[in-house]
């Protein structure tokens, strides 16, 4: 086991050097600060940012060592020429239907739980108004981690918890977006830790999402949010919100205003327009995504996962899962994957001309007014 943190580089806090425009809100500095001088707060625009209490800060430099944006993490994963690429899906049709794509994450997670390990992933918080990383040790609880949640998650002290867990010799699985996975790897790289990074389009504003949710709820209590309802098929997924009075809002992603704004890059976080973690080699031992652009003979409206095995650790785990008959897996090679998943290798997005004005009016206008002024239906989101 190689515990990476622990060395010191004296200097100003990481956030003061990189600035908010480059900070991904990964919670690395929050987890490592021994003086508890860092707090994670929501910015006016609705993104997590570290705020340093200078009266507590000792200038120890640990936050710099555990800031993935500052380039500390070493990554020996496979490059494009050598990465192993698969189309995959679970044999369990219930899991597959209730997963965003092919249900591969759940089968990987079950393998770790069967070994007595812990799975860390993103779950909905109270009233579906936030997302937080939680530990799961029981298969019955895995459903909380299943499914896409297009929201910046509150990682809390998960990186520290994983360090403690791996030191105890117990297996652990962490799944998150690439910047979070890279942050974790500045804390620990251990044989008994598996990391799964997700292909990420960018993290939308939590404030925008909450205004949208309140608008859709119209005073009703929200009991379910599903960004990827596959009732009409995997490539025709819908936004679905269930309410306490038994009613439900369902709208295709091509017509739902939150999805239109998100996929039009209108209100994603500033560093997501030039993300250094959308690159090869990938951050995780395994990378998961929807296999958009899958060849016709493997296309299936029940959902197909794109699965990259980035190193031998990923190879071994996938062999174990397929060995017990849980997954159907087809090696496809890397060519063809970029048409549907350009964020595998390219972190560049164009910031819309109206983005700055949108955020200036975010708190003043209702979501309905924001939608009418800034969010227009488009036809380019086709799978």
Short mmCIF file of C-alpha atoms in Angstrom, two decimals, residues 33-371:
data_model
loop_
_atom_site.label_atom_id
_atom_site.label_comp_id
_atom_site.label_asym_id
_atom_site.label_seq_id
_atom_site.Cartn_x
_atom_site.Cartn_y
_atom_site.Cartn_z
CA UNK A 33 -6.69 19.78 6.15
CA UNK A 34 -5.44 18.81 9.65
CA UNK A 35 -6.47 22.17 11.09
CA UNK A 36 -10.05 21.95 9.76
CA UNK A 37 -9.45 25.33 8.17
CA UNK A 38 -11.29 24.44 4.95
CA UNK A 39 -15.06 24.45 4.60
CA UNK A 40 -16.99 23.55 1.45
CA UNK A 41 -19.75 26.03 0.66
CA UNK A 42 -22.11 26.58 -2.24
CA UNK A 43 -21.17 29.58 -4.33
CA UNK A 44 -23.80 32.06 -5.50
CA UNK A 45 -23.88 30.20 -8.80
CA UNK A 46 -24.53 26.88 -7.07
CA UNK A 47 -21.17 25.05 -7.06
CA UNK A 48 -19.12 23.71 -4.15
CA UNK A 49 -16.04 25.80 -3.44
CA UNK A 50 -13.48 25.60 -0.61
CA UNK A 51 -13.39 28.55 1.77
CA UNK A 52 -10.29 28.86 3.96
CA UNK A 53 -10.44 30.21 7.51
CA UNK A 54 -7.12 32.04 7.55
CA UNK A 55 -7.15 32.19 11.34
CA UNK A 56 -6.91 28.37 11.40
CA UNK A 57 -4.70 27.80 8.35
CA UNK A 58 -1.11 26.84 9.26
CA UNK A 59 0.21 27.09 5.67
CA UNK A 60 1.26 23.43 5.88
CA UNK A 61 0.74 22.91 2.15
CA UNK A 62 -1.18 19.63 2.42
CA UNK A 63 -4.12 21.03 0.45
CA UNK A 64 -1.72 21.68 -2.42
CA UNK A 65 -0.47 18.09 -2.30
CA UNK A 66 -4.04 16.76 -2.46
CA UNK A 67 -5.36 19.10 -5.15
CA UNK A 68 -5.60 17.08 -8.40
CA UNK A 69 -5.80 20.27 -10.45
CA UNK A 70 -2.26 21.09 -9.35
CA UNK A 71 -1.09 17.90 -11.02
CA UNK A 72 0.14 15.80 -8.12
CA UNK A 73 -1.51 12.51 -9.06
CA UNK A 74 0.62 9.93 -10.87
CA UNK A 75 -1.29 7.91 -13.44
CA UNK A 76 0.18 4.79 -15.03
CA UNK A 77 -3.09 3.62 -16.59
CA UNK A 78 -3.30 2.50 -20.21
CA UNK A 79 -3.27 4.96 -23.08
CA UNK A 80 -5.60 4.92 -26.09
CA UNK A 81 -3.51 2.33 -27.92
CA UNK A 82 -3.59 -0.16 -25.05
CA UNK A 83 -6.85 0.38 -23.13
CA UNK A 84 -9.31 -2.52 -23.18
CA UNK A 85 -12.77 -1.42 -24.32
CA UNK A 86 -15.98 -3.39 -23.87
CA UNK A 87 -19.69 -3.19 -24.46
CA UNK A 88 -21.30 -4.77 -21.41
CA UNK A 89 -24.56 -5.31 -19.58
CA UNK A 90 -25.87 -7.27 -16.64
CA UNK A 91 -27.84 -10.48 -17.05
CA UNK A 92 -30.21 -9.27 -14.32
CA UNK A 93 -32.97 -7.53 -16.24
CA UNK A 94 -34.36 -5.74 -13.17
CA UNK A 95 -30.97 -4.16 -12.48
CA UNK A 96 -30.50 -3.33 -16.14
CA UNK A 97 -33.89 -1.61 -16.42
CA UNK A 98 -33.27 0.45 -13.31
CA UNK A 99 -29.73 1.46 -14.29
CA UNK A 100 -28.82 4.36 -16.54
CA UNK A 101 -27.16 2.11 -19.10
CA UNK A 102 -26.22 -1.56 -18.80
CA UNK A 103 -26.01 -2.03 -15.03
CA UNK A 104 -22.29 -2.82 -14.92
CA UNK A 105 -21.64 -0.69 -11.83
CA UNK A 106 -24.08 -2.72 -9.73
CA UNK A 107 -22.44 -6.02 -10.67
CA UNK A 108 -18.97 -4.65 -9.88
CA UNK A 109 -20.25 -3.31 -6.57
CA UNK A 110 -21.82 -6.67 -5.68
CA UNK A 111 -18.45 -8.33 -6.22
CA UNK A 112 -16.81 -5.99 -3.68
CA UNK A 113 -19.63 -6.50 -1.17
CA UNK A 114 -19.36 -10.28 -1.54
CA UNK A 115 -15.75 -9.95 -0.40
CA UNK A 116 -16.81 -8.10 2.73
CA UNK A 117 -15.93 -4.69 1.32
CA UNK A 118 -17.50 -1.25 1.22
CA UNK A 119 -18.82 0.63 -1.81
CA UNK A 120 -18.73 4.43 -1.94
CA UNK A 121 -20.92 6.25 -4.42
CA UNK A 122 -23.38 9.08 -5.01
CA UNK A 123 -26.85 8.95 -3.46
CA UNK A 124 -29.72 11.39 -3.25
CA UNK A 125 -29.86 13.52 -0.11
CA UNK A 126 -32.92 14.84 1.70
CA UNK A 127 -35.94 15.63 -0.49
CA UNK A 128 -33.87 14.99 -3.64
CA UNK A 129 -32.36 18.48 -3.38
CA UNK A 130 -28.74 17.36 -3.07
CA UNK A 131 -26.39 14.48 -3.85
CA UNK A 132 -23.88 13.07 -1.38
CA UNK A 133 -21.29 10.32 -1.36
CA UNK A 134 -22.17 7.55 1.09
CA UNK A 135 -20.75 4.14 2.09
CA UNK A 136 -22.79 1.02 1.33
CA UNK A 137 -22.07 -2.34 2.94
CA UNK A 138 -25.30 -4.18 2.16
CA UNK A 139 -26.49 -5.27 -1.28
CA UNK A 140 -30.01 -4.09 -0.45
CA UNK A 141 -28.68 -0.53 -0.23
CA UNK A 142 -26.97 -0.55 -3.64
CA UNK A 143 -30.09 0.81 -5.31
CA UNK A 144 -29.31 4.18 -3.66
CA UNK A 145 -26.11 4.41 -5.71
CA UNK A 146 -27.63 3.19 -8.96
CA UNK A 147 -28.54 5.60 -11.74
CA UNK A 148 -27.14 8.89 -12.98
CA UNK A 149 -27.42 11.95 -10.77
CA UNK A 150 -26.36 14.96 -12.78
CA UNK A 151 -25.30 16.97 -9.80
CA UNK A 152 -22.12 17.91 -7.94
CA UNK A 153 -21.94 15.60 -4.93
CA UNK A 154 -20.98 16.39 -1.34
CA UNK A 155 -18.04 14.03 -0.79
CA UNK A 156 -17.80 14.90 2.91
CA UNK A 157 -14.95 12.90 4.56
CA UNK A 158 -15.10 9.92 2.18
CA UNK A 159 -11.43 10.15 1.09
CA UNK A 160 -10.25 10.00 4.71
CA UNK A 161 -12.67 7.15 5.41
CA UNK A 162 -11.29 5.16 2.47
CA UNK A 163 -7.72 5.65 3.68
CA UNK A 164 -8.71 4.20 7.06
CA UNK A 165 -10.58 1.33 5.42
CA UNK A 166 -7.74 0.31 3.13
CA UNK A 167 -5.29 0.41 6.02
CA UNK A 168 -7.49 -2.12 7.80
CA UNK A 169 -7.05 -4.48 4.85
CA UNK A 170 -10.70 -4.46 3.78
CA UNK A 171 -11.61 -3.99 0.10
CA UNK A 172 -13.22 -0.76 -1.05
CA UNK A 173 -14.80 0.51 -4.26
CA UNK A 174 -15.11 4.21 -5.05
CA UNK A 175 -17.12 5.53 -7.96
CA UNK A 176 -17.29 9.18 -8.95
CA UNK A 177 -16.53 11.72 -11.65
CA UNK A 178 -12.91 11.92 -12.85
CA UNK A 179 -11.83 14.90 -10.73
CA UNK A 180 -13.11 13.15 -7.59
CA UNK A 181 -11.35 9.93 -8.55
CA UNK A 182 -8.11 11.81 -9.20
CA UNK A 183 -8.47 13.56 -5.83
CA UNK A 184 -8.89 10.24 -4.02
CA UNK A 185 -5.74 8.94 -5.66
CA UNK A 186 -3.73 11.74 -4.10
CA UNK A 187 -4.71 10.22 -0.76
CA UNK A 188 -4.25 6.52 -1.33
CA UNK A 189 -3.34 3.98 -4.00
CA UNK A 190 -3.82 0.51 -2.57
CA UNK A 191 -4.27 -3.01 -3.89
CA UNK A 192 -7.55 -3.34 -2.00
CA UNK A 193 -9.02 -0.14 -3.48
CA UNK A 194 -10.84 -0.17 -6.83
CA UNK A 195 -11.71 3.16 -8.45
CA UNK A 196 -14.37 3.64 -11.11
CA UNK A 197 -14.52 6.99 -12.89
CA UNK A 198 -17.55 8.04 -14.90
CA UNK A 199 -17.48 9.83 -18.22
CA UNK A 200 -18.76 13.26 -17.21
CA UNK A 201 -20.30 15.95 -19.41
CA UNK A 202 -19.86 18.51 -16.64
CA UNK A 203 -21.56 19.36 -13.35
CA UNK A 204 -24.62 21.61 -13.56
CA UNK A 205 -25.46 24.26 -10.98
CA UNK A 206 -27.15 22.96 -7.84
CA UNK A 207 -28.99 26.28 -7.52
CA UNK A 208 -30.41 25.94 -11.03
CA UNK A 209 -31.48 22.37 -10.33
CA UNK A 210 -33.24 23.36 -7.10
CA UNK A 211 -35.11 26.21 -8.81
CA UNK A 212 -36.14 23.77 -11.54
CA UNK A 213 -37.28 21.16 -9.00
CA UNK A 214 -39.32 23.71 -7.02
CA UNK A 215 -40.93 24.93 -10.22
CA UNK A 216 -41.89 21.41 -11.28
CA UNK A 217 -43.11 20.48 -7.80
CA UNK A 218 -45.37 23.56 -7.47
CA UNK A 219 -45.74 22.99 -3.74
CA UNK A 220 -45.97 19.19 -3.92
CA UNK A 221 -43.51 16.99 -2.01
CA UNK A 222 -40.95 15.27 -4.23
CA UNK A 223 -40.70 11.53 -3.65
CA UNK A 224 -38.58 10.43 -6.61
CA UNK A 225 -36.24 11.94 -9.18
CA UNK A 226 -34.97 9.86 -12.09
CA UNK A 227 -32.77 11.61 -14.64
CA UNK A 228 -32.69 8.50 -16.79
CA UNK A 229 -36.15 6.92 -16.95
CA UNK A 230 -35.91 4.20 -19.61
CA UNK A 231 -39.64 3.43 -19.85
CA UNK A 232 -39.49 4.42 -23.54
CA UNK A 233 -36.05 2.94 -24.08
CA UNK A 234 -32.40 3.67 -23.34
CA UNK A 235 -31.82 6.11 -26.21
CA UNK A 236 -35.17 7.84 -25.61
CA UNK A 237 -34.77 8.35 -21.89
CA UNK A 238 -36.81 10.87 -19.95
CA UNK A 239 -36.62 13.07 -16.89
CA UNK A 240 -39.11 11.71 -14.37
CA UNK A 241 -40.24 13.24 -11.06
CA UNK A 242 -42.75 11.57 -8.72
CA UNK A 243 -44.81 13.57 -6.23
CA UNK A 244 -46.56 12.78 -2.94
CA UNK A 245 -50.04 13.23 -4.43
CA UNK A 246 -49.39 10.36 -6.84
CA UNK A 247 -48.81 12.57 -9.87
CA UNK A 248 -45.70 12.36 -12.02
CA UNK A 249 -43.83 14.66 -14.38
CA UNK A 250 -42.20 12.84 -17.31
CA UNK A 251 -40.52 14.54 -20.24
CA UNK A 252 -37.99 13.40 -22.83
CA UNK A 253 -34.50 14.81 -22.32
CA UNK A 254 -34.78 16.61 -25.67
CA UNK A 255 -37.69 18.68 -24.33
CA UNK A 256 -37.11 18.95 -20.57
CA UNK A 257 -35.79 22.47 -19.77
CA UNK A 258 -33.21 21.34 -17.22
CA UNK A 259 -31.73 18.80 -19.64
CA UNK A 260 -31.75 21.29 -22.51
CA UNK A 261 -29.80 23.82 -20.45
CA UNK A 262 -27.43 21.16 -19.12
CA UNK A 263 -26.64 19.59 -22.49
CA UNK A 264 -26.39 23.05 -24.08
CA UNK A 265 -23.62 23.76 -21.53
CA UNK A 266 -25.51 26.81 -20.25
CA UNK A 267 -25.07 26.30 -16.51
CA UNK A 268 -22.26 23.83 -15.92
CA UNK A 269 -19.31 24.63 -13.66
CA UNK A 270 -16.58 26.89 -15.06
CA UNK A 271 -13.71 24.31 -14.97
CA UNK A 272 -15.90 21.86 -16.91
CA UNK A 273 -15.42 23.95 -20.07
CA UNK A 274 -11.73 22.99 -20.02
CA UNK A 275 -11.58 19.86 -17.89
CA UNK A 276 -8.08 18.38 -17.48
CA UNK A 277 -9.55 15.04 -16.33
CA UNK A 278 -11.39 14.27 -19.59
CA UNK A 279 -8.31 12.60 -21.01
CA UNK A 280 -6.44 9.38 -21.49
CA UNK A 281 -5.11 7.70 -19.47
CA UNK A 282 -8.31 7.83 -17.42
CA UNK A 283 -8.29 8.41 -13.66
CA UNK A 284 -9.95 5.16 -12.53
CA UNK A 285 -9.05 1.50 -12.70
CA UNK A 286 -12.30 1.14 -14.66
CA UNK A 287 -14.20 3.78 -16.62
CA UNK A 288 -17.96 3.53 -17.17
CA UNK A 289 -20.34 5.39 -19.46
CA UNK A 290 -23.28 4.88 -21.78
CA UNK A 291 -22.10 3.25 -24.97
CA UNK A 292 -23.55 5.90 -27.25
CA UNK A 293 -22.59 5.08 -30.82
CA UNK A 294 -22.45 1.32 -30.18
CA UNK A 295 -22.40 -0.74 -33.36
CA UNK A 296 -25.82 -1.77 -34.59
CA UNK A 297 -25.49 -5.48 -33.80
CA UNK A 298 -24.93 -4.74 -30.10
CA UNK A 299 -27.41 -1.88 -29.76
CA UNK A 300 -30.17 -2.66 -27.25
CA UNK A 301 -32.86 -0.34 -25.89
CA UNK A 302 -32.53 -1.97 -22.48
CA UNK A 303 -29.17 -0.21 -22.16
CA UNK A 304 -25.51 -0.89 -22.97
CA UNK A 305 -22.54 0.22 -20.87
CA UNK A 306 -19.21 1.38 -22.23
CA UNK A 307 -16.58 -0.18 -20.00
CA UNK A 308 -12.87 0.63 -20.14
CA UNK A 309 -10.40 -1.51 -18.23
CA UNK A 310 -7.50 0.82 -17.59
CA UNK A 311 -5.04 -1.51 -15.84
CA UNK A 312 -4.52 -5.06 -14.59
CA UNK A 313 -6.58 -4.39 -11.47
CA UNK A 314 -9.54 -3.55 -13.70
CA UNK A 315 -8.90 -6.67 -15.79
CA UNK A 316 -8.96 -8.93 -12.74
CA UNK A 317 -12.18 -7.49 -11.32
CA UNK A 318 -14.03 -7.73 -14.64
CA UNK A 319 -12.84 -11.33 -15.02
CA UNK A 320 -14.23 -12.13 -11.57
CA UNK A 321 -17.59 -10.56 -12.35
CA UNK A 322 -17.94 -12.22 -15.74
CA UNK A 323 -16.68 -15.48 -14.27
CA UNK A 324 -19.77 -15.80 -12.08
CA UNK A 325 -22.00 -15.16 -15.11
CA UNK A 326 -23.18 -11.73 -14.01
CA UNK A 327 -22.16 -9.78 -17.12
CA UNK A 328 -22.39 -10.12 -20.87
CA UNK A 329 -19.26 -8.50 -22.25
CA UNK A 330 -17.97 -7.88 -25.78
CA UNK A 331 -14.56 -6.41 -26.55
CA UNK A 332 -15.00 -3.68 -29.16
CA UNK A 333 -11.76 -1.71 -29.33
CA UNK A 334 -11.42 2.04 -28.93
CA UNK A 335 -12.25 3.17 -32.47
CA UNK A 336 -15.86 4.32 -32.70
CA UNK A 337 -16.25 5.18 -29.02
CA UNK A 338 -15.41 8.87 -29.41
CA UNK A 339 -18.34 9.68 -31.68
CA UNK A 340 -20.73 9.07 -28.81
CA UNK A 341 -18.38 9.89 -25.92
CA UNK A 342 -15.99 12.69 -26.90
CA UNK A 343 -15.43 13.51 -23.20
CA UNK A 344 -13.34 10.37 -22.92
CA UNK A 345 -10.42 12.36 -24.30
CA UNK A 346 -11.54 15.95 -24.80
CA UNK A 347 -12.40 18.31 -21.96
CA UNK A 348 -13.07 21.32 -24.19
CA UNK A 349 -16.56 22.83 -24.35
CA UNK A 350 -17.66 26.24 -25.60
CA UNK A 351 -19.14 28.49 -22.95
CA UNK A 352 -22.42 29.91 -24.30
CA UNK A 353 -22.50 33.65 -24.92
CA UNK A 354 -25.50 34.01 -22.59
CA UNK A 355 -23.99 32.09 -19.66
CA UNK A 356 -22.70 35.14 -17.78
CA UNK A 357 -25.99 36.99 -18.10
CA UNK A 358 -27.92 33.84 -17.12
CA UNK A 359 -26.07 33.63 -13.80
CA UNK A 360 -26.48 37.35 -13.18
CA UNK A 361 -30.23 36.85 -13.31
CA UNK A 362 -30.31 33.42 -11.66
CA UNK A 363 -31.51 34.64 -8.26
CA UNK A 364 -33.71 37.47 -9.55
CA UNK A 365 -35.79 35.51 -12.05
CA UNK A 366 -38.07 32.52 -11.54
CA UNK A 367 -37.18 29.30 -13.29
CA UNK A 368 -40.06 29.85 -15.70
CA UNK A 369 -38.66 33.27 -16.64
CA UNK A 370 -35.16 31.84 -16.99
CA UNK A 371 -36.50 29.10 -19.23
#
